[in-house]
mmCIF file of C-alpha atoms in Angstrom:
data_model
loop_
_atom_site.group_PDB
_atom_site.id
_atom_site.type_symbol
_atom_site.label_atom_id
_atom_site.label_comp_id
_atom_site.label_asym_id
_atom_site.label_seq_id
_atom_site.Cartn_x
_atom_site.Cartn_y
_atom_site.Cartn_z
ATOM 1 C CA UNK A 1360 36.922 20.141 33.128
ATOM 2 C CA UNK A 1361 36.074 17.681 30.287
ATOM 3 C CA UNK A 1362 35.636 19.232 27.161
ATOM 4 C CA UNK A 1363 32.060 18.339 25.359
ATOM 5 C CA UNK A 1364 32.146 16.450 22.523
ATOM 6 C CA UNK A 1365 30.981 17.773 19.059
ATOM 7 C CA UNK A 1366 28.432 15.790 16.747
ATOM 8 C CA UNK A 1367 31.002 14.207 13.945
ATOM 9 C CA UNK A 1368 29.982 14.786 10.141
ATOM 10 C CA UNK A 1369 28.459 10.991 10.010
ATOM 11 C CA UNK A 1370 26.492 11.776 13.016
ATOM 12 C CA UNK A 1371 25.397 15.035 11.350
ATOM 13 C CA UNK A 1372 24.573 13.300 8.177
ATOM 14 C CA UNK A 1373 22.188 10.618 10.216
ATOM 15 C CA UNK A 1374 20.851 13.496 11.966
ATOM 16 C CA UNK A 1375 19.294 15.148 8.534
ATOM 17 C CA UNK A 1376 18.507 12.110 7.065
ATOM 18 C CA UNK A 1377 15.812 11.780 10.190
ATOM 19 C CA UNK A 1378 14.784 15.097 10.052
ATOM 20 C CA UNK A 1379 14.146 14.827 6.547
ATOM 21 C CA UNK A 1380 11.984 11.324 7.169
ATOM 22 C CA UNK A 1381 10.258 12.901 10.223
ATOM 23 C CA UNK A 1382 9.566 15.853 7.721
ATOM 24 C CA UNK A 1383 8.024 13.907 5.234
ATOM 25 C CA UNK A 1384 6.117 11.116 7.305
ATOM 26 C CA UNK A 1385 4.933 14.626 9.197
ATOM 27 C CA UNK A 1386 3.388 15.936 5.426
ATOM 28 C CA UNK A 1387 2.137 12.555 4.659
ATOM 29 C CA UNK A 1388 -0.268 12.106 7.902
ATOM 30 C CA UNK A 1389 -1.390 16.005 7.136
ATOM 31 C CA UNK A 1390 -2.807 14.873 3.434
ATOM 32 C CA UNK A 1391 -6.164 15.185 3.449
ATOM 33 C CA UNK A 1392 -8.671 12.748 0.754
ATOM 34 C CA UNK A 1393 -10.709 14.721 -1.140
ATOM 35 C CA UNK A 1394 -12.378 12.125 -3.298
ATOM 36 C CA UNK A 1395 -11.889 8.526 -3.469
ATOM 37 C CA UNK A 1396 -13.268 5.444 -5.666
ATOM 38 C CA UNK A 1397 -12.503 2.066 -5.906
ATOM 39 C CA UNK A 1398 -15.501 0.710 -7.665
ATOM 40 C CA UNK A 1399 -16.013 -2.160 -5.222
ATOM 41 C CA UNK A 1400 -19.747 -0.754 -5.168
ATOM 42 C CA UNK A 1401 -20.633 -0.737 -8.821
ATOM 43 C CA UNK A 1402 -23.246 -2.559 -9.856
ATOM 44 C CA UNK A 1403 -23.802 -4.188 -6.677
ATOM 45 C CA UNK A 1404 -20.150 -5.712 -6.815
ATOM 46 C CA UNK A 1405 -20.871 -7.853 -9.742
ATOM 47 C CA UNK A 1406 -18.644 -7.408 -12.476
ATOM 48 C CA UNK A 1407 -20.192 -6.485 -16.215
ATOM 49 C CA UNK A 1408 -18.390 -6.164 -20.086
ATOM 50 C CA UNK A 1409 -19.415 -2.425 -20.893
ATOM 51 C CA UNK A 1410 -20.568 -1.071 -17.898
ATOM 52 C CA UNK A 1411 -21.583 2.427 -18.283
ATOM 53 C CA UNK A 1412 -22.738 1.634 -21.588
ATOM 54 C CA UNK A 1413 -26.514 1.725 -22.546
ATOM 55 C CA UNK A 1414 -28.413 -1.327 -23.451
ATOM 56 C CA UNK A 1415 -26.116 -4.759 -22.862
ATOM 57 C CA UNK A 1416 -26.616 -7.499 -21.753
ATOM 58 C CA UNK A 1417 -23.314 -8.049 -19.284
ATOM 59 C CA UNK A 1418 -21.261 -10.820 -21.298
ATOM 60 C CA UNK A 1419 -20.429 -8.308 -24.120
ATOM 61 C CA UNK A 1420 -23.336 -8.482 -26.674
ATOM 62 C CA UNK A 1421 -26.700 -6.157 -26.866
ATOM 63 C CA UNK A 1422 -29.467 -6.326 -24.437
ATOM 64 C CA UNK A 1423 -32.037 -4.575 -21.811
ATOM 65 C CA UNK A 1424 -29.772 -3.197 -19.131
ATOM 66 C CA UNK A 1425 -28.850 0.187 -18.416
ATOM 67 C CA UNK A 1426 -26.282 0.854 -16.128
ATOM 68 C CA UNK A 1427 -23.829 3.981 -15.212
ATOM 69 C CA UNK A 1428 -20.950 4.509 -12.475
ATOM 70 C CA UNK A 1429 -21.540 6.327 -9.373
ATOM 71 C CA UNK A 1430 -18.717 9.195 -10.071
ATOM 72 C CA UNK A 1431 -17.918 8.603 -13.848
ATOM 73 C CA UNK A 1432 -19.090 8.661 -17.299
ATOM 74 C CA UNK A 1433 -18.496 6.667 -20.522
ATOM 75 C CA UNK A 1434 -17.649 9.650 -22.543
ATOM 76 C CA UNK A 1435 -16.316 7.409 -25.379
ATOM 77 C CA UNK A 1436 -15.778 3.949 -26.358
ATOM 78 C CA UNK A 1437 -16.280 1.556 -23.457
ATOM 79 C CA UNK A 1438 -14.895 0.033 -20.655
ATOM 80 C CA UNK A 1439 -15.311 -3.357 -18.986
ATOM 81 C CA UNK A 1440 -16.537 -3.544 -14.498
ATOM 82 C CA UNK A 1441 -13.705 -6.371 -13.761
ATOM 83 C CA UNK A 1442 -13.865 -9.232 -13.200
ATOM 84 C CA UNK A 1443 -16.466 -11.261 -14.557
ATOM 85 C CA UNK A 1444 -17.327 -14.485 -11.925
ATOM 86 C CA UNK A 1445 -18.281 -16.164 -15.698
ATOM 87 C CA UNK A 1446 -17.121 -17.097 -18.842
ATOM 88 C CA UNK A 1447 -18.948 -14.833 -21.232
ATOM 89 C CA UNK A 1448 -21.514 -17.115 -23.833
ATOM 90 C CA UNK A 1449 -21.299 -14.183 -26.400
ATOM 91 C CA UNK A 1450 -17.328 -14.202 -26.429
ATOM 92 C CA UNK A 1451 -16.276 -17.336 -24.602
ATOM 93 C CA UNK A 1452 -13.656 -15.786 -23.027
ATOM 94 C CA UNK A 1453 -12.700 -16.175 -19.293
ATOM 95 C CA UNK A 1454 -13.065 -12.494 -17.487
ATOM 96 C CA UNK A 1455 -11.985 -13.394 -14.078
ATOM 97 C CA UNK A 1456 -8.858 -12.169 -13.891
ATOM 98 C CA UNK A 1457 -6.501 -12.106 -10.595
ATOM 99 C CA UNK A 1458 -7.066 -8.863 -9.346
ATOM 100 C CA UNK A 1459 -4.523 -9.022 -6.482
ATOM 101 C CA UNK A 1460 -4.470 -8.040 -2.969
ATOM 102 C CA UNK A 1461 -6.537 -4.524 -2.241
ATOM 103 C CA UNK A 1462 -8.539 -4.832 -5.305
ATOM 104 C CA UNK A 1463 -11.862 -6.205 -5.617
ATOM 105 C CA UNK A 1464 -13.346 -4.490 -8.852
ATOM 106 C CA UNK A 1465 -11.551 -2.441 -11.574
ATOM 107 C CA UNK A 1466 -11.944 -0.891 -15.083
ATOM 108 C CA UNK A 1467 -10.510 -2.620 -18.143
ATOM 109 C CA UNK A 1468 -10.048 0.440 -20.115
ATOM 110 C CA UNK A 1469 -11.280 -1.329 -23.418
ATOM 111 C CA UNK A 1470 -14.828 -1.903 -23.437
ATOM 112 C CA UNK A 1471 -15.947 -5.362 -25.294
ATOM 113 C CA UNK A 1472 -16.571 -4.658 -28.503
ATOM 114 C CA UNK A 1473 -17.345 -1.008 -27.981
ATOM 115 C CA UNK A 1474 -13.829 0.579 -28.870
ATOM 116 C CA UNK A 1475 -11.285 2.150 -26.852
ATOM 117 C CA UNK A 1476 -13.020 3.648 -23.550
ATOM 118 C CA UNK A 1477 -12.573 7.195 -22.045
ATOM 119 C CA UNK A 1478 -13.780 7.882 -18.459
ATOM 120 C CA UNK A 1479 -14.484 11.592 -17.468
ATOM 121 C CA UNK A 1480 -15.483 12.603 -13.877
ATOM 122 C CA UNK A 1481 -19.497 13.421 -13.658
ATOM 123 C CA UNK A 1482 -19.284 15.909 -11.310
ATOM 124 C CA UNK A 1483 -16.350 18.554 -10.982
ATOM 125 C CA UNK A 1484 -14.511 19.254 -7.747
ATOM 126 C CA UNK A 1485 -14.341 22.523 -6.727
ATOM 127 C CA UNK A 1486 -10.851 23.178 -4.957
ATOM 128 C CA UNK A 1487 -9.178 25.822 -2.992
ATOM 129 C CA UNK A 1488 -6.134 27.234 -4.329
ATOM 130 C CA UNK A 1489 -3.032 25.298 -3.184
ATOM 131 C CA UNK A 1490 -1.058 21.403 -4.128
ATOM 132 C CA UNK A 1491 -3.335 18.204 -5.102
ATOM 133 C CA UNK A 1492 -2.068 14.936 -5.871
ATOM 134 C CA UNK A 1493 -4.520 12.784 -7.913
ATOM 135 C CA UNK A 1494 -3.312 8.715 -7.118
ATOM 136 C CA UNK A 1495 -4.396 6.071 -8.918
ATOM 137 C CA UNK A 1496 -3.155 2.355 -9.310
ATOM 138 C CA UNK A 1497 -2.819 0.586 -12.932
ATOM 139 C CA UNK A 1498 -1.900 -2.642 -14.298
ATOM 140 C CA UNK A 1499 -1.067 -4.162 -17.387
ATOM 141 C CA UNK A 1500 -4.327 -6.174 -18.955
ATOM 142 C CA UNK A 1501 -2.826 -9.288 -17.390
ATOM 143 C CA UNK A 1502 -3.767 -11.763 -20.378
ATOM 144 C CA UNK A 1503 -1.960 -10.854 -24.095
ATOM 145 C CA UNK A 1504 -1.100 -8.733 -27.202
ATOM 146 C CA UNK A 1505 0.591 -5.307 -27.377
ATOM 147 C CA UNK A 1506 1.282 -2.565 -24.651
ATOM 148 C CA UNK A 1507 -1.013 -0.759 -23.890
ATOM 149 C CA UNK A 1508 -1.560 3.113 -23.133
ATOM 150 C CA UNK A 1509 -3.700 5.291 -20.885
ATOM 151 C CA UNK A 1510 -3.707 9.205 -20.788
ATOM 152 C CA UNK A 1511 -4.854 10.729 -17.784
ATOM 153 C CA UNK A 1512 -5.529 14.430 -17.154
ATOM 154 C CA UNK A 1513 -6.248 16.428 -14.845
ATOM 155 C CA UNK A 1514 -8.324 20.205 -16.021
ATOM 156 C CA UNK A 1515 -10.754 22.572 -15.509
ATOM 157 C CA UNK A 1516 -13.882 23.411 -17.193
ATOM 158 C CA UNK A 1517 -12.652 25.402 -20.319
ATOM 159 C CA UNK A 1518 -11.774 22.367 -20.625
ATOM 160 C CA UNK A 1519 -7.777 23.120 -20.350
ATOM 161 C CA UNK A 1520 -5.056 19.978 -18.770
ATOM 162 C CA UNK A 1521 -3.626 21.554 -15.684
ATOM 163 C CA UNK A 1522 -1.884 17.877 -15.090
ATOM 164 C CA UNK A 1523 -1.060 15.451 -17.611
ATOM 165 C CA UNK A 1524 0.748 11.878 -17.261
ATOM 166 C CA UNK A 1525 0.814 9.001 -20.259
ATOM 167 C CA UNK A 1526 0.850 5.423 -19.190
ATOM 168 C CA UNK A 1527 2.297 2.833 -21.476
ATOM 169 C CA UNK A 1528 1.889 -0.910 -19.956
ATOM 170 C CA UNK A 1529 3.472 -4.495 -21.035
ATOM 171 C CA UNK A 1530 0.257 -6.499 -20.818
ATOM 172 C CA UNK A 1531 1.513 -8.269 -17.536
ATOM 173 C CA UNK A 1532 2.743 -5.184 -15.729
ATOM 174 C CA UNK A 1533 1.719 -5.554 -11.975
ATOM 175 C CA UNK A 1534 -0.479 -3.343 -10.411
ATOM 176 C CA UNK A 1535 1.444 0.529 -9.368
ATOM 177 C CA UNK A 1536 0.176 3.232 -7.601
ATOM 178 C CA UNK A 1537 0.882 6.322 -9.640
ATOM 179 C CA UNK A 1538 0.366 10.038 -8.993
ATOM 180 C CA UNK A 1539 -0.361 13.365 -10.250
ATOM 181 C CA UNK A 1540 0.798 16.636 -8.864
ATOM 182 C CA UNK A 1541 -0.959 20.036 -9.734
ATOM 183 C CA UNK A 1542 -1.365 23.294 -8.004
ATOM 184 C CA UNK A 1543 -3.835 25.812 -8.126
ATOM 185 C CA UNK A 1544 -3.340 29.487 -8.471
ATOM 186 C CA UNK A 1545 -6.848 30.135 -7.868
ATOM 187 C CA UNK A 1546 -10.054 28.361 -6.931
ATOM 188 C CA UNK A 1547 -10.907 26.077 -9.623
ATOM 189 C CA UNK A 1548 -13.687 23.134 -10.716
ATOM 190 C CA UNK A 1549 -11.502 20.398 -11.791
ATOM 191 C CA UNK A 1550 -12.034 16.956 -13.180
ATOM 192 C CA UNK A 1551 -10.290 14.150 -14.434
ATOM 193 C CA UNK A 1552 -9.854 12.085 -17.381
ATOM 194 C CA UNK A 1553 -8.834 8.535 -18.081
ATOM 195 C CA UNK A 1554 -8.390 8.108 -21.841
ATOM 196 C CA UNK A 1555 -7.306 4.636 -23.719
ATOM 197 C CA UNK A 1556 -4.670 5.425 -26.398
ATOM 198 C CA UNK A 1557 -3.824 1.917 -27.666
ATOM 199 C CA UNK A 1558 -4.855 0.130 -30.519
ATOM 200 C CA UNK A 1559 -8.394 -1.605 -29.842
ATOM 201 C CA UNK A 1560 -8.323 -5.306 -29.351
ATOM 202 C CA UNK A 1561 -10.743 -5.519 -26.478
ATOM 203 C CA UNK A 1562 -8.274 -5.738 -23.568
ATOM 204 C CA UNK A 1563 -6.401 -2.676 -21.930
ATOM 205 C CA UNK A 1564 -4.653 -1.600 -19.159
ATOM 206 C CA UNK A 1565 -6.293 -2.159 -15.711
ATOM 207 C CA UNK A 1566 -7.464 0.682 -13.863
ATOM 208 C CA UNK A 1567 -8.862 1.213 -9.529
ATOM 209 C CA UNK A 1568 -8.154 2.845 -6.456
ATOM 210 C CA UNK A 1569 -8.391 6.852 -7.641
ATOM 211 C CA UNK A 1570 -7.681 8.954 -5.038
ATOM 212 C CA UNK A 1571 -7.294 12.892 -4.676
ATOM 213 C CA UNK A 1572 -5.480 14.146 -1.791
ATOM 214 C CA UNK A 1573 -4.225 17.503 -0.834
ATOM 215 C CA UNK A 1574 -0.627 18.235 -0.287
ATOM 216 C CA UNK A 1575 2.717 18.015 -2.629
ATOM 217 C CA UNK A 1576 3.673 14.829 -4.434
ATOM 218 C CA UNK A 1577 4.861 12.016 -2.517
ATOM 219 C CA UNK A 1578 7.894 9.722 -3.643
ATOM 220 C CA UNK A 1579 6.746 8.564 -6.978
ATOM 221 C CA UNK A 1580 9.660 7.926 -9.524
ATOM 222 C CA UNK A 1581 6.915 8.003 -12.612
ATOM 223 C CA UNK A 1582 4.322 10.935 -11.695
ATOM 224 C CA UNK A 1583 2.441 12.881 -13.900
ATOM 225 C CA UNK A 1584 3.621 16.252 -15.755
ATOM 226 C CA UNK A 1585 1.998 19.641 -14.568
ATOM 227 C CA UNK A 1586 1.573 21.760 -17.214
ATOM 228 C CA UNK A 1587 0.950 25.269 -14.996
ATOM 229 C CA UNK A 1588 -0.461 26.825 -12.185
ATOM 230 C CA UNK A 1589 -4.044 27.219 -13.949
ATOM 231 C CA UNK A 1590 -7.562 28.448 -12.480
ATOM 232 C CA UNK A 1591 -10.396 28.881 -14.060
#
């Protein structure tokens, strides 16, 4: 009778190295989006210097027009609605940048002329207890000058960070997609903050595509720190 043949350590090896990839392509398909913005719809998909930012006039200077984000506010500072199909008259400078393939509009992170810019989520989320991974993709400012930073948090309304990560950027750094883990203890109304930390020269890091999924935190060499398991 011939004797059966036993799986060899190599084979074995190959064999867990699928099941792991089957395991985590499995996990990936199960995320479910929560939220998602990629401010292709602001201001009728025009770009504008200081959007979100009372009374201007779109090229950077004062003016008439009011305008605000769908799902965020201009809590300090300002930011710029990316890019701009002109060269703006009140700075003659040339807005248009390159965005790059699967971005249309963005957020410069310093507004023009209005300081460094902080964007806070209008309205909080209310999630279940359980794992959350907040994505978002970020570029360098993709013109000149200094690196430049970004904190972004993740907390809950006392307000206390449940997730923090710090973004420092060489001004031609090519669009990443970076993530945030956190996990909730309890059910909790969360939000999240995108704060400019650089020195103000008018130009900061780029920032689109924000995304919160449920689940655990995918392969991401450079995610975000959680500080605890936190409800509130």
């Amino acid at each position: 009778m011939a004797q059966a043949m036993l799986p060899s350590k190599t084979m074995k090896k190959q064999l867990a190295i699928v099941a792991l990839a089957t395991c985590s392509l499995a996990m990936q398909a199960s995320a479910t989006t929560i939220f998602s913005d990629d401010f292709n719809s602001e201001n009728g998909g025009a770009g504008f210097l200081n959007y979100g930012t009372p009374l201007q006039n779109g090229d950077g200077g004062a003016g008439l027009i009011n305008t605000s984000f769908a799902n965020w506010s201009v809590t300090a500072g300002g930011v710029d609605l990316l890019p701009l199909n002109h060269i703006s008259p009140t700075y003659g400078t040339d807005f248009n940048l390159t965005p790059g393939a699967g971005h249309g509009l963005y957020v410069d992170m310093e507004g023009t002329g209005q300081g460094i810019g902080t964007l806070t989520l209008k309205n909080a989320l209310l999630l279940a207890a359980g794992s959350y991974v907040l994505h978002y993709d970020m570029a360098g400012n993709q013109r000149e000058g200094a690196a430049d930073t970004v904190i972004i948090r993740a907390q809950n309304s006392v307000p206390t960070t449940i997730a923090t990560d710090t973004k420092t950027l060489n001004e031609f750094a090519p669009w990443t997609t970076y993530s945030i883990p956190f996990t909730l203890a309890v059910p909790t109304a969360v939000t999240f903050v995108f704060q400019d930390a650089g020195d103000f020269d008018n130009i900061g890091n780029l920032l689109d595509n924000v995304n919160l999924t449920t689940g655990s935190d995918p392969a991401d060499p450079d995610g975000g720190t959680t500080v605890g398991l936190l409800g509130m």
